[in-house]
Amino acid sequence: GAGEMKDGATGGPPKWTRPAPSLPTDASLYAGPFPFYRRPSELGCFSLDSERRYHGDSRALRYFAPPPAHGSAPDFDLREGYPERYRPRDEETQEGLDHLLRWLLEHRGQLEGGPGWLAGAVVTWRGHLTKLLTTPYELREGWQLAASRLQGTLYLSEVETPAARAQRLAHPPFLRELMYMGYKFEQYMCADTPGGSPDPSGEVNTNVAFCSVLRSQLGTHPLLFSGEVDCTDPKAPSTQPPACYVELKTSKEMHSPGQWRSFYRHKLLKWWAQSFLPGVPRVVAGFRDPEGSVRSLRTFPTMEMFELIRADREGWNPSVCMNFCAAFLSFAQSTVTQDDPRLVHLFSWEPGGPVTVSIHHDAPYAFLPTWYVDAVTQ
Ligand code: 0WD
Ligand code: CA
C-alpha cells in the first residue's frame, strides 16, 4: 500500500516509510453477507490418555448418556470429589501444535484435496479460530498468535499473553473449583461405552482428551484444524462425525429476562463459534444452582443459536465473526511471505485496538518442533 509521510524533527527532506501493517477489528467493518464456509468433514482423530500420551485412535471418545428426558429433574452435584479426585493437566507444559503435528505427520500422505492441498492450507487448533471469530465482540481478553510458514502451509499457534499467564497463576481457589465442575458435568453425562451408564465415582483427569481433525474452507482459505470433542451420541440421527458429536457446557441458572439477554450476548457467542467451526450440531447445557448442582438441562442446536440474539441490537452476528476471521487469514497469508520454520510473525491483539505484527527468530516464539520440520523437509 501507499507509504506514510514522516516529517523529520530535524527538518530536511520528508522521508517515505512503510506504515506497520495492522488489521482493524471493529464489528461495523465486517458486516455484509455470510462468507463461504465449507461443510466441515472429519479427516481423522486422536486421543490423549491420562498421562497426556498421544494415541492415533478414538480410545478417549465417550458416549452421550443423558438422564431420561421425562424422568425427574437432574440433581448433579458438580463439587463432589473436589479436590481429592481432581487430576488437572499441567498447564506449564506448552504443547503448542505438537499433538496435531504428530497426527499430520502420520497422515499427510493420505490427505484428500489432491496434491498441494496442504501447501495452501492453514493448520491450527479449533480453539484459536474460536478466538478469531469472537474478536470483533471481545471487550476483555486479548490474544497473541504465532505464525510460521513451512512448505507453503501456514501454521498458527497461540502464545499465552503475559496478562493471561499472570491471571492463570493467580487463579483464586473458587475458579479452580469452577473449572473442575465443568469436567465433572461431563462425567455425569457420558459413558465409556455406547448404551452404557455414566460412572461419576472415578477421577476427573483433564489430561484425557479426544480430538477430531477436520477439513474445511473459509472464503479462499483451506483449513485443517483439530478440536477436543466431549462425546458422541449413539442415538444421533446421523452417526457420521461431526454430526453425531455433542458439546457439553455448564452455566449459572438464570432467573430474569435480563440474565438470559446477557447470556445470549456473551456466552452463547462463544458456544456458537466453538461448535459451528467443526460442525458440531448441538450444545447441551447444564444449569447449576448457587450450591453447584445442575438442576436443569437445555439443548441448544448450533444452527439455531443466532435466532436467540437476532432481534437484539447489541447482539452478535455470525457474518461479522466469519468475515473478520477470513480477513485475518488473508492478512496473515500476505504478511508471512517467507517460508522458514524459525521465523515467527507474532500477531497481537488487545481489545479496542487493531491486530498488530512483530517479527521474531527462534526461541522463545518459534513453535514448529525439529522432529516435524526434519521429517517434512527430509
Ligand atoms: O497449548 C495451548 N495453547 C492450547 C492447548 C490452547 C487451547 C487448547 N489446547 C489443547 C487442549 O487442552 C485440547 O487438548 O488443545 C486441545 C484441543 O483444543 P481446542 O478444542 O482447540 O480448544 P478449545 O475449543 O479452546 O477447548 C475445547 C475443550 C474445552 O472445553 P470447554 O467446554 O471448556 O470449552 O478443551 C478443553 C476443555 O474441555 N481444554 C482444556 N483442557 C485442559 N487444559 C484446556 C486446557 N488448558 N483448554 C481447553
Ligand atoms: Ca465442553
PDB file of C-alpha atoms in Angstrom, residues 18 26 29 48 60 81 96 128 136 141-142 144 168 207 218 237 243 257 277 281 288-289 293-294 310 319 329 352:
ATOM      1  CA  ARG A  18       6.042   1.924   5.029  1.00  0.00           C
ATOM      2  CA  ASP A  26     -14.379  -3.089  14.548  1.00  0.00           C
ATOM      3  CA  LEU A  29     -16.262  -3.132   9.173  1.00  0.00           C
ATOM      4  CA  LEU A  48      -4.587 -38.220  24.708  1.00  0.00           C
ATOM      5  CA  ALA A  60     -10.760 -41.420  24.671  1.00  0.00           C
ATOM      6  CA  GLY A  81     -14.956 -35.309  44.529  1.00  0.00           C
ATOM      7  CA  GLY A  96       1.726 -25.726  21.041  1.00  0.00           C
ATOM      8  CA  HIS A 128      -7.525 -20.457  18.134  1.00  0.00           C
ATOM      9  CA  PRO A 136     -14.949  -8.162  16.944  1.00  0.00           C
ATOM     10  CA  GLU A 141      -9.229 -10.575  26.754  1.00  0.00           C
ATOM     11  CA  GLY A 142      -6.605 -10.041  24.065  1.00  0.00           C
ATOM     12  CA  GLN A 144      -1.359 -13.486  20.529  1.00  0.00           C
ATOM     13  CA  ARG A 168      -3.757 -18.149  35.352  1.00  0.00           C
ATOM     14  CA  ASN A 207      -5.138 -34.842  30.580  1.00  0.00           C
ATOM     15  CA  LEU A 218     -13.332 -20.204   4.853  1.00  0.00           C
ATOM     16  CA  PRO A 237     -29.903 -39.192  13.535  1.00  0.00           C
ATOM     17  CA  ALA A 243     -22.887 -34.668  13.057  1.00  0.00           C
ATOM     18  CA  PRO A 257     -35.040 -11.891  31.174  1.00  0.00           C
ATOM     19  CA  LEU A 277     -16.364 -24.265  13.278  1.00  0.00           C
ATOM     20  CA  PRO A 281     -24.673 -29.657  15.743  1.00  0.00           C
ATOM     21  CA  ARG A 288     -26.286 -25.043  38.110  1.00  0.00           C
ATOM     22  CA  ASP A 289     -27.734 -23.557  41.277  1.00  0.00           C
ATOM     23  CA  SER A 293     -25.789 -28.674  41.479  1.00  0.00           C
ATOM     24  CA  VAL A 294     -27.116 -28.966  37.937  1.00  0.00           C
ATOM     25  CA  ARG A 310     -31.003 -11.796  16.110  1.00  0.00           C
ATOM     26  CA  SER A 319     -21.360 -12.940   9.395  1.00  0.00           C
ATOM     27  CA  LEU A 329      -6.383 -15.212   7.425  1.00  0.00           C
ATOM     28  CA  GLY A 352     -10.070  -1.592  21.461  1.00  0.00           C
TER      29      GLY A 352
END
